[in-house]
């Protein structure tokens, strides 16, 4: 972590089982997890970091790759003295959790992926998404250039979108979505480049089996398998 300033709350109750919560491609970890912290806090030692280029995590050198996110989390675990933990990753955070489980399996006891496509996502799926929302790049949806785009993002990302008055949208957009836009787009480009390469984050044989349909969701659905135990084959 010598090259990065990380935004993360100080974990108390270090005797409790550690739980790492990894945010999606949103504003910051606090915004992502505020509704769950109260539930987990009485029972777990929580670690809720901002991922690179989000919230308070600012790298001192430019690195917009998934590998950098994974190494940031590994270094955070080292810094906090956590040998092994449970991990929950939502959306983009699921990719980071998957990468951590693969690259450092000894650090992950259990991994849960929430609304994260993982190895099940293909170039065809991505093109279908672009067509559905009439956009040319995923950043148009996840990094809205105008307040009206934020309203659409909330409607898509939330099962029950929070009521947000129209007059508040410009302030929300200015505070959450105009900082480090170029770096965040580069993170998305890095992720998209993997659609044309080996399956993300899992051993090649498992990823190939997933895409071939040997393991996978029912026809017509795309979702990643649940990995309960992290183990390098």
CSV table of C-alpha atoms in Angstrom, one decimal, residues 7 20-33 47-57 69 72-73 87-97 114 116 184 187:
chain,number,residue,atom,x,y,z
A,7,UNK,CA,-10.2,4.9,2.1
A,20,UNK,CA,-14.6,-8.1,3.4
A,21,UNK,CA,-17.2,-6.2,1.5
A,22,UNK,CA,-16.2,-5.1,-2.0
A,23,UNK,CA,-18.2,-2.4,-3.8
A,24,UNK,CA,-19.7,-2.3,-7.3
A,25,UNK,CA,-19.0,0.3,-9.9
A,26,UNK,CA,-20.6,3.1,-8.0
A,27,UNK,CA,-19.6,6.1,-6.0
A,28,UNK,CA,-17.8,4.6,-3.0
A,29,UNK,CA,-18.0,1.7,-0.5
A,30,UNK,CA,-20.0,3.7,2.1
A,31,UNK,CA,-22.7,4.5,-0.5
A,32,UNK,CA,-22.7,0.9,-1.6
A,33,UNK,CA,-22.9,-0.9,1.7
A,47,UNK,CA,-13.5,-4.3,6.2
A,48,UNK,CA,-15.3,-2.0,3.7
A,49,UNK,CA,-12.6,-0.4,1.5
A,50,UNK,CA,-13.0,2.0,-1.4
A,51,UNK,CA,-11.6,0.3,-4.5
A,52,UNK,CA,-9.0,2.1,-6.6
A,53,UNK,CA,-10.2,5.4,-8.1
A,54,UNK,CA,-13.4,5.4,-6.0
A,55,UNK,CA,-14.1,7.4,-2.9
A,56,UNK,CA,-11.0,7.9,-0.7
A,57,UNK,CA,-8.7,5.4,-2.5
A,69,UNK,CA,-7.5,-3.9,-7.5
A,72,UNK,CA,-4.7,-3.5,-3.2
A,73,UNK,CA,-7.0,-5.8,-1.3
A,87,UNK,CA,-15.5,-11.9,0.9
A,88,UNK,CA,-18.7,-10.5,-0.6
A,89,UNK,CA,-18.4,-8.7,-3.9
A,90,UNK,CA,-21.2,-7.0,-5.7
A,91,UNK,CA,-21.1,-6.3,-9.5
A,92,UNK,CA,-17.5,-5.0,-10.2
A,93,UNK,CA,-16.5,-6.0,-6.7
A,94,UNK,CA,-17.4,-9.6,-7.7
A,95,UNK,CA,-14.7,-9.5,-10.3
A,96,UNK,CA,-12.2,-8.3,-7.7
A,97,UNK,CA,-13.4,-11.1,-5.3
A,114,UNK,CA,-23.8,-10.7,-5.9
A,116,UNK,CA,-21.7,-10.2,-10.8
A,184,UNK,CA,-12.9,4.7,-14.1
A,187,UNK,CA,-11.0,0.3,-15.5
